[in-house]
CSV table of C-alpha atoms (C1' of nucleotides) in Angstrom, one decimal:
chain,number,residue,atom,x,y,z
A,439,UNK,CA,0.0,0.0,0.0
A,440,UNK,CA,1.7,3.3,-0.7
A,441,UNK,CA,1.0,7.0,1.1
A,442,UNK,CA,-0.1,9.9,-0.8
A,443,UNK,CA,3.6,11.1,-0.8
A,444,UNK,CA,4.2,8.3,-2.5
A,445,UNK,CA,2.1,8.6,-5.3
A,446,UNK,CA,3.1,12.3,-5.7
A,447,UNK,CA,6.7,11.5,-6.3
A,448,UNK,CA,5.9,8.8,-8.3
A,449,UNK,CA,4.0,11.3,-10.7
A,450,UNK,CA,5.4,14.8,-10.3
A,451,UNK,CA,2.2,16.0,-8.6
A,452,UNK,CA,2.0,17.8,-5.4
A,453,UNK,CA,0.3,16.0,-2.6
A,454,UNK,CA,-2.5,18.6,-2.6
A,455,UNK,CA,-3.4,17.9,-6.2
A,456,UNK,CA,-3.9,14.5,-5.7
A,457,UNK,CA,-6.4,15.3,-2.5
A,458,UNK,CA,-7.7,17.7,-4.7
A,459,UNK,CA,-8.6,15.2,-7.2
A,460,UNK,CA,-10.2,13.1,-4.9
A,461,UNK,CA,-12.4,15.7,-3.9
A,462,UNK,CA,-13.6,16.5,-7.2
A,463,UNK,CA,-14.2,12.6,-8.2
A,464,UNK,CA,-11.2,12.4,-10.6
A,465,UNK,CA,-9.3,9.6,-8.4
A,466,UNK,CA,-11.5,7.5,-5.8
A,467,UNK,CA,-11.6,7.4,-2.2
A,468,UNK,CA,-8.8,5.4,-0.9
A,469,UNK,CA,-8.5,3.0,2.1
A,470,UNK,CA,-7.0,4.2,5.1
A,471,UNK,CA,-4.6,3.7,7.9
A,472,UNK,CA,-5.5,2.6,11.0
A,473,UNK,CA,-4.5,6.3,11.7
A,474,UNK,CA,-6.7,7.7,9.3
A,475,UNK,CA,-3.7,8.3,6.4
A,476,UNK,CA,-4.9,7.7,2.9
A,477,UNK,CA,-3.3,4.3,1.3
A,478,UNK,CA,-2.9,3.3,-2.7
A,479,UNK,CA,-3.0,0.2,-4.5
A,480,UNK,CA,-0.9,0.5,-7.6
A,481,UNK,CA,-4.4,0.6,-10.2
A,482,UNK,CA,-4.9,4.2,-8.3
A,483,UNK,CA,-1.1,5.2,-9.1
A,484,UNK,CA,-1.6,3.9,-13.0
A,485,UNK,CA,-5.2,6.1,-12.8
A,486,UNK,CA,-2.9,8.9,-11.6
A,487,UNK,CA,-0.2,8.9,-14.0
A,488,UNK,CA,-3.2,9.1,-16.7
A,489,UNK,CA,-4.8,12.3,-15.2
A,490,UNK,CA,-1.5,14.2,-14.9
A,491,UNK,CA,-0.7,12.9,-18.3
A,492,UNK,CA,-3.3,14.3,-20.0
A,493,UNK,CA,-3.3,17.5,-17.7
A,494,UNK,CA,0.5,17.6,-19.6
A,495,UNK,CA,-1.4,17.4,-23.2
A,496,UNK,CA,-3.8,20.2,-21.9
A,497,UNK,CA,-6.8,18.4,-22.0
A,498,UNK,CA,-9.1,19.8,-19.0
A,499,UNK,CA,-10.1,17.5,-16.0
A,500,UNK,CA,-13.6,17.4,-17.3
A,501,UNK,CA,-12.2,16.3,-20.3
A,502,UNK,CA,-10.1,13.4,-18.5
A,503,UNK,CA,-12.9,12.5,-16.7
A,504,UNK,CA,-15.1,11.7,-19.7
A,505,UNK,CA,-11.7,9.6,-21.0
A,506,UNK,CA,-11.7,7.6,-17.4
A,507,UNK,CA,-15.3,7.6,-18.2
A,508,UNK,CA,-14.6,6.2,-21.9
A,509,UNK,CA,-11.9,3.7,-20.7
A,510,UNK,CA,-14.0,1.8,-18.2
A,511,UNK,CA,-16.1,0.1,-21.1
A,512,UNK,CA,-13.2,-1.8,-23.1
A,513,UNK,CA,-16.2,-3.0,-25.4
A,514,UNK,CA,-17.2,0.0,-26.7
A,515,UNK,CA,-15.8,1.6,-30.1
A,516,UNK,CA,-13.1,4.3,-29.0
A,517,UNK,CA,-14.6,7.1,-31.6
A,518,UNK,CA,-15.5,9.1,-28.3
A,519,UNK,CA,-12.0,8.9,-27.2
A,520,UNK,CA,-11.0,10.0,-30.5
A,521,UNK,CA,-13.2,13.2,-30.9
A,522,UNK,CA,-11.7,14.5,-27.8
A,523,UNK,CA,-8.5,13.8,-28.9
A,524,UNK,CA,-9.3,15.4,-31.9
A,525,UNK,CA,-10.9,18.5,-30.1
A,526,UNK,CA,-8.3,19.1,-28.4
A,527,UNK,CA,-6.1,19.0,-30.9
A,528,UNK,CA,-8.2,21.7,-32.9
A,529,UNK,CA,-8.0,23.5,-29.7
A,530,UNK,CA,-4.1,23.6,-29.8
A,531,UNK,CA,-4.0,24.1,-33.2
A,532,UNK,CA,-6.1,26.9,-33.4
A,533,UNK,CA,-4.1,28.7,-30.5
A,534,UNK,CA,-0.8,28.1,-32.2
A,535,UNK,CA,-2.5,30.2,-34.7
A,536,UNK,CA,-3.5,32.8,-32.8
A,537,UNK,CA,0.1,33.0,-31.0
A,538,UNK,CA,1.5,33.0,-34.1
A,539,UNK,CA,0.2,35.8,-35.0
A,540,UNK,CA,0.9,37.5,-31.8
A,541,UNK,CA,4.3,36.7,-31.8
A,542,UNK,CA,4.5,38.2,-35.4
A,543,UNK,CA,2.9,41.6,-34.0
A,544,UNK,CA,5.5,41.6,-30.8
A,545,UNK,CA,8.1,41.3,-33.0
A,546,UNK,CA,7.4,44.4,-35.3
A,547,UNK,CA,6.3,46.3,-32.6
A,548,UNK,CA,9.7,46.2,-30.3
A,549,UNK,CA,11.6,45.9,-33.9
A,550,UNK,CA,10.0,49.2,-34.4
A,551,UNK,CA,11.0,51.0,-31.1
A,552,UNK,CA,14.3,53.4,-31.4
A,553,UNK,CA,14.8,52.8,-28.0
A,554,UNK,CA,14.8,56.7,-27.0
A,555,UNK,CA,12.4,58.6,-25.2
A,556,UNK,CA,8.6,57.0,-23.5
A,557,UNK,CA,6.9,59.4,-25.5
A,558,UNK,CA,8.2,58.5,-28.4
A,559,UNK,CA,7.9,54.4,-27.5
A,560,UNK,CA,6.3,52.6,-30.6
A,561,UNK,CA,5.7,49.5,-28.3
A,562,UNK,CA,3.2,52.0,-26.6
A,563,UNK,CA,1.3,53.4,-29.5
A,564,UNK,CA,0.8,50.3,-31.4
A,565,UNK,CA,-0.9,48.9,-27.8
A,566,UNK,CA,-2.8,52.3,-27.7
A,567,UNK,CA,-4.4,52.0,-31.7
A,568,UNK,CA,-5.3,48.8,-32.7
A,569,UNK,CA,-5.5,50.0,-36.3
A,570,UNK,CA,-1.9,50.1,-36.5
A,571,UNK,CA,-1.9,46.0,-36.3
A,572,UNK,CA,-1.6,43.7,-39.0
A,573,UNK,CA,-2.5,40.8,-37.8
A,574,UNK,CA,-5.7,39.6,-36.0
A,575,UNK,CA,-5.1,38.5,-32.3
A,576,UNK,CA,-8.4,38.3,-30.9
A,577,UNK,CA,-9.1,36.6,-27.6
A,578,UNK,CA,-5.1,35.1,-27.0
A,579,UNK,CA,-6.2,33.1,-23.5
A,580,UNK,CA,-2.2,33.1,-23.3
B,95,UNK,CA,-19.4,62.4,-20.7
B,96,UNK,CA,-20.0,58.9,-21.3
B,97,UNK,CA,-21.8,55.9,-19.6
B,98,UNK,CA,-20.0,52.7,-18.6
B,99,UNK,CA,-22.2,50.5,-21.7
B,100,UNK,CA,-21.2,53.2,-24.3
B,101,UNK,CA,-17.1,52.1,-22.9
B,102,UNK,CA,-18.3,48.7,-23.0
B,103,UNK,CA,-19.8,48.6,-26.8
B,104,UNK,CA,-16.8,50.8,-28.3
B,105,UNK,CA,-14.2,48.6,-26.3
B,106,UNK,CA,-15.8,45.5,-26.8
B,107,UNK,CA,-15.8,44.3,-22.9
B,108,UNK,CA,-18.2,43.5,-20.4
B,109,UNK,CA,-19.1,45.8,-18.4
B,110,UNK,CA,-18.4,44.5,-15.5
B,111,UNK,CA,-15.2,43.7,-16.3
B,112,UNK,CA,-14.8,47.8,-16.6
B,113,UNK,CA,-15.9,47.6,-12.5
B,114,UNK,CA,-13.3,44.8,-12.4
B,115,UNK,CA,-10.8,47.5,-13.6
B,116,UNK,CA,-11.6,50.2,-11.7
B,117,UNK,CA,-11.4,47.8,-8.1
B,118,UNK,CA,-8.1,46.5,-9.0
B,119,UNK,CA,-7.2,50.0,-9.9
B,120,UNK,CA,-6.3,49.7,-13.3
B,121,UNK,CA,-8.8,52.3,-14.2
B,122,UNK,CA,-9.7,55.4,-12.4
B,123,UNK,CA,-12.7,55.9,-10.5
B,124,UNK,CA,-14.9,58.1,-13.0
B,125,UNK,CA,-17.3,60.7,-12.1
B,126,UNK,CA,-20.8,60.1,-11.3
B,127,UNK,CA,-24.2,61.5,-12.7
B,128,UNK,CA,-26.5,63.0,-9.8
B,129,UNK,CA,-27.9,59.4,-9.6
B,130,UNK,CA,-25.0,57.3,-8.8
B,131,UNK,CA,-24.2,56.3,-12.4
B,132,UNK,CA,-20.5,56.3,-13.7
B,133,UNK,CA,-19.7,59.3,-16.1
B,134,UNK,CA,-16.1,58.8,-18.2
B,135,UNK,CA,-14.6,61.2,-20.4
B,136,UNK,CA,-12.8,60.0,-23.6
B,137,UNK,CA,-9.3,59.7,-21.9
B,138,UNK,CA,-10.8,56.8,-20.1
B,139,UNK,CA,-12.0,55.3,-23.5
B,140,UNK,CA,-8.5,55.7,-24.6
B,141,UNK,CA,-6.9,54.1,-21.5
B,142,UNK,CA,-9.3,50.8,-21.6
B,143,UNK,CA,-8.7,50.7,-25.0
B,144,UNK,CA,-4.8,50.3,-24.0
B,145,UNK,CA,-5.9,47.8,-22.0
B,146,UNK,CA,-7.9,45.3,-23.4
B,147,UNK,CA,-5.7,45.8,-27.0
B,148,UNK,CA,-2.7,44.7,-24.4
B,149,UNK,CA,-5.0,42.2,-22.9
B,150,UNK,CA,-5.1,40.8,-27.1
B,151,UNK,CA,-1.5,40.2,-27.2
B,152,UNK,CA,-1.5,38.5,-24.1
B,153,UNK,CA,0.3,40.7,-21.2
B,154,UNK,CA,-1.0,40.3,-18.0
B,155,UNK,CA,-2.8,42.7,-16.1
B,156,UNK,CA,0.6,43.5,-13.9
B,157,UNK,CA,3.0,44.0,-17.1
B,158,UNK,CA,-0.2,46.4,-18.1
B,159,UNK,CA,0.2,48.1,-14.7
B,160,UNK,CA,3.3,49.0,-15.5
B,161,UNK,CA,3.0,49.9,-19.2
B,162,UNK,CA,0.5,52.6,-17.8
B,163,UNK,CA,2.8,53.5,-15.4
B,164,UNK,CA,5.6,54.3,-17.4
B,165,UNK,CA,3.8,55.7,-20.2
B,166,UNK,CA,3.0,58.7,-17.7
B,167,UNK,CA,7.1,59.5,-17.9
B,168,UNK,CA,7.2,60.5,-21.3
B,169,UNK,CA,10.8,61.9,-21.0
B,170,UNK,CA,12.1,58.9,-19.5
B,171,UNK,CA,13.4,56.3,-22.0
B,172,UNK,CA,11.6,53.1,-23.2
B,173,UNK,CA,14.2,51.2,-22.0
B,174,UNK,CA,11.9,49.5,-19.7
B,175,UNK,CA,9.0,49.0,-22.4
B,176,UNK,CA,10.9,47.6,-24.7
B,177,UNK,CA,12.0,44.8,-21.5
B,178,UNK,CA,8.4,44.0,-20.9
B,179,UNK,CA,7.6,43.7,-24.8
B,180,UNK,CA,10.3,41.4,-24.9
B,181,UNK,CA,9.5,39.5,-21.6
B,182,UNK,CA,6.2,39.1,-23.0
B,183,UNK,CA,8.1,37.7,-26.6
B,184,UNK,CA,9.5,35.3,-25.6
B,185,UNK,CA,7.1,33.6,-23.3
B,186,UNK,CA,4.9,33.8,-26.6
B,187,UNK,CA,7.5,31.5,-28.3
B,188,UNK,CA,8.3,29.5,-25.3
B,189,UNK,CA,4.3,28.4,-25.7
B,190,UNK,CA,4.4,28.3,-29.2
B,191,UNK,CA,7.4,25.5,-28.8
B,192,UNK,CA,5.0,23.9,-26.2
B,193,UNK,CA,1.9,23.7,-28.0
B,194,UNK,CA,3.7,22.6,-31.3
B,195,UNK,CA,5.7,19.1,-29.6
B,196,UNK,CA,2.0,18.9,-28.1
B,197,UNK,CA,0.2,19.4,-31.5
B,198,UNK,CA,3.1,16.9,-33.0
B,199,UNK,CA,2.1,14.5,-30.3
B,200,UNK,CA,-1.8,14.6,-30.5
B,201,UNK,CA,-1.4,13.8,-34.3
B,202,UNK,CA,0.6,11.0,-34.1
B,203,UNK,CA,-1.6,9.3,-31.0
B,204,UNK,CA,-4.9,10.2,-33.2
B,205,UNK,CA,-3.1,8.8,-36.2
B,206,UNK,CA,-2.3,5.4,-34.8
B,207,UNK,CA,-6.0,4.8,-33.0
B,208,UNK,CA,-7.5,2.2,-35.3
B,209,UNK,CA,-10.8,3.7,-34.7
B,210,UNK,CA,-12.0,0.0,-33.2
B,211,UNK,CA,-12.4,-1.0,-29.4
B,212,UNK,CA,-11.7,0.9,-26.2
B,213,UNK,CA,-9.6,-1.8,-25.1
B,214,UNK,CA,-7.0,-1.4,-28.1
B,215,UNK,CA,-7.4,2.3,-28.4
B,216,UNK,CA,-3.8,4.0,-28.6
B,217,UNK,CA,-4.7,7.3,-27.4
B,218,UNK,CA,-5.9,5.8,-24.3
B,219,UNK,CA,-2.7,3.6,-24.1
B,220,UNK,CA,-0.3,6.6,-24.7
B,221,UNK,CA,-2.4,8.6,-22.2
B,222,UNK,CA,-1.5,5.4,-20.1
B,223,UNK,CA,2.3,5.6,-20.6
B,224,UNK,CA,4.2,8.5,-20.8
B,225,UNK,CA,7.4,6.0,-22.4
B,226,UNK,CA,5.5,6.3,-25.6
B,227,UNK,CA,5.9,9.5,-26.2
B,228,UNK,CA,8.8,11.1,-27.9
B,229,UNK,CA,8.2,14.7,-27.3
B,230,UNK,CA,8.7,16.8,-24.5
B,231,UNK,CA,5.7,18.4,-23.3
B,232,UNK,CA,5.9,19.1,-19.6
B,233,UNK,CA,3.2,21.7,-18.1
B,234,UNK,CA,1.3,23.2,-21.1
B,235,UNK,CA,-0.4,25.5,-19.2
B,236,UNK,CA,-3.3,26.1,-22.3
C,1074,DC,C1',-45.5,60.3,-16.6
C,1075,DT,C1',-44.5,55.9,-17.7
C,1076,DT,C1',-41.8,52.2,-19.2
C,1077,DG,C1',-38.0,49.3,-19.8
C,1078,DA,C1',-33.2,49.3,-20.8
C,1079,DA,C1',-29.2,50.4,-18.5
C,1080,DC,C1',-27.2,51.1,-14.4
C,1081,DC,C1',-25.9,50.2,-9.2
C,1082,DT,C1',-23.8,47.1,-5.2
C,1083,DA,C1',-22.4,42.9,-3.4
C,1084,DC,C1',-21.2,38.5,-3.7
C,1085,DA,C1',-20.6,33.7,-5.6
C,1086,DG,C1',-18.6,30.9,-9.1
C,1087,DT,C1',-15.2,29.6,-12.8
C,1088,DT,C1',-10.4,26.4,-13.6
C,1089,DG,C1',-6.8,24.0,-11.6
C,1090,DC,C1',-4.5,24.1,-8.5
C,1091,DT,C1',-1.3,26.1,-4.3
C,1092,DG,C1',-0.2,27.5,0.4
C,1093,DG,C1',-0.8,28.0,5.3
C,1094,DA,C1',-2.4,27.0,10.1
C,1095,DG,C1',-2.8,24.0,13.5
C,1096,DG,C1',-2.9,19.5,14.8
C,1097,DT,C1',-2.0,14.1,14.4
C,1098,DC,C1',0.4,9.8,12.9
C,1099,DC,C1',4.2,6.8,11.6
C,1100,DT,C1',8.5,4.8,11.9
C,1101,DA,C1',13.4,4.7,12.8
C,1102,DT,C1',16.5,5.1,16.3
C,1103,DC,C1',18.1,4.9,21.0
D,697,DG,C1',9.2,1.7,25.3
D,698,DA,C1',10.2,6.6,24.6
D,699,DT,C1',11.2,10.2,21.4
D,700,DA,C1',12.0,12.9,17.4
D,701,DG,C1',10.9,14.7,13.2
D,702,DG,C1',9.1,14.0,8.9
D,703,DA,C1',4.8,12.9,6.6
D,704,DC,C1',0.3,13.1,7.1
D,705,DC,C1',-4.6,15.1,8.4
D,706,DT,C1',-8.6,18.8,7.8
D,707,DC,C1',-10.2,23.2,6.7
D,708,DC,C1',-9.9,27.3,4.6
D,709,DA,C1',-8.0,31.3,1.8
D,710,DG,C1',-6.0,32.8,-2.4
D,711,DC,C1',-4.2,33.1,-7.4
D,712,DA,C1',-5.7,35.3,-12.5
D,713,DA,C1',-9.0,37.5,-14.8
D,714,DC,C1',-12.9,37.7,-15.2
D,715,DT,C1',-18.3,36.2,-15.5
D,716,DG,C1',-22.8,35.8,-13.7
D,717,DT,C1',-26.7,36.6,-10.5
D,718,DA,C1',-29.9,38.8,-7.3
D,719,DG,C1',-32.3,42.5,-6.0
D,720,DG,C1',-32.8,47.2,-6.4
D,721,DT,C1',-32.3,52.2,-8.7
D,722,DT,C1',-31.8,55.6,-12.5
D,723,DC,C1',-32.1,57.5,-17.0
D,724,DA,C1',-34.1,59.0,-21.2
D,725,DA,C1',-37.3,58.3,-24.9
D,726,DG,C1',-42.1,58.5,-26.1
DNA sequence: CTTGAACCTACAGTTGCTGGAGGTCCTATC
DNA sequence: GATAGGACCTCCAGCAACTGTAGGTTCAAG
């Protein structure tokens, strides 16, 4: 049986996180100590090293929890699991776009800037008219 | 003078976010009509404009802070602008490497699911085991 | 003068954790 | 068997940057 401190240095994940998780549903309610200490069986450390493995990919826990969800009938067909997949890699895809773009307008903008006085700063003007932008960079969430 | 919706519509932000602004102190407290109702004049539409086109590319509402801040020094040079611009540069490409390894990794898991049962699906089994994946993609944060 | 859209305050909720306070348990060593 | 100190416990507050709701007031057009 292994402690919660365990499991979190097993899996990079603070110790919080993993109570966390329990309290939200993500992982179950473990056994316990005679002391009242939380104890793991090696299914909930495999369960674990899902969840933080997705959370690396960026999927969201409600996400995960429909892909625990998913996994827990091996019968079914796995296009579920693949249209989340595939959601979320619209989702990344779409903000690579997006940063792209902002990366392209932080780069004119400082490349811009002579470096002399504030009130001549083209950093700040661009920021204060958006007109002077080329690109769009609506809504960057980043 | 102008009411807090008319800032909202030619801004395009909520209103309460405006509110939001003013408690955090990133706007000023405006005037109010005899009734109690927020009155701005068009410097303020200029300032949340500053913001929310800041907000766009991505800085956060401290870096804004101080953009504001040192934009009311006009004889003082950019030096510092230019630092946050760039701070905020490279943290856009640092994602943008992130997002791509994940976006590379996301394809090839999708690619390899065979589209059949749960039990064989890859993107559950690479979610499963971190070994499998040949990028690096530690703590996506988006 | 009436109506209803827009405004007001105050507060709770969102996501995904993180940190702290104040106290208890476990286990290795003596 | 006692003790020390790390690991654990619960409960709660806080982060960013808003968003939404409830319950009430004000403004301006007709």
């Amino acid at each position: 049986m292994l402690a919660i401190g365990t499991l979190a240095r097993r899996t990079g994940t603070k110790v919080q996180t993993i109570r966390y998780y329990e309290e939200i549903g993500l992982m179950p309610e473990p056994g316990r100590s005679r002391g009242g200490q939380r104890r793991y069986a090696s299914g909930d450390l495999d369960r674990l090293a899902f969840i933080r493995h997705a959370r690396q990919l960026g999927f969201t826990l409600e996400a995960i929890r429909e892909l625990l969800g998913l996994a827990d009938n091996p019968e079914r067909s796995c296009a579920e699991v693949d249209a989340i997949a595939r959601r979320r890699l619209h989702e990344v895809e779409a903000r690579l776009a997006r940063l792209e773009a902002l990366g392209t307008e932080l780069r004119r903008m400082i490349g811009e800037c002579r470096h002399d006085r504030v009130a001549d700063c083209r950093v700040l003007e661009v920021l204060q008219d958006h007109a002077e932008c080329l690109t769009d960079h609506d809504r960057p969430q980043a």
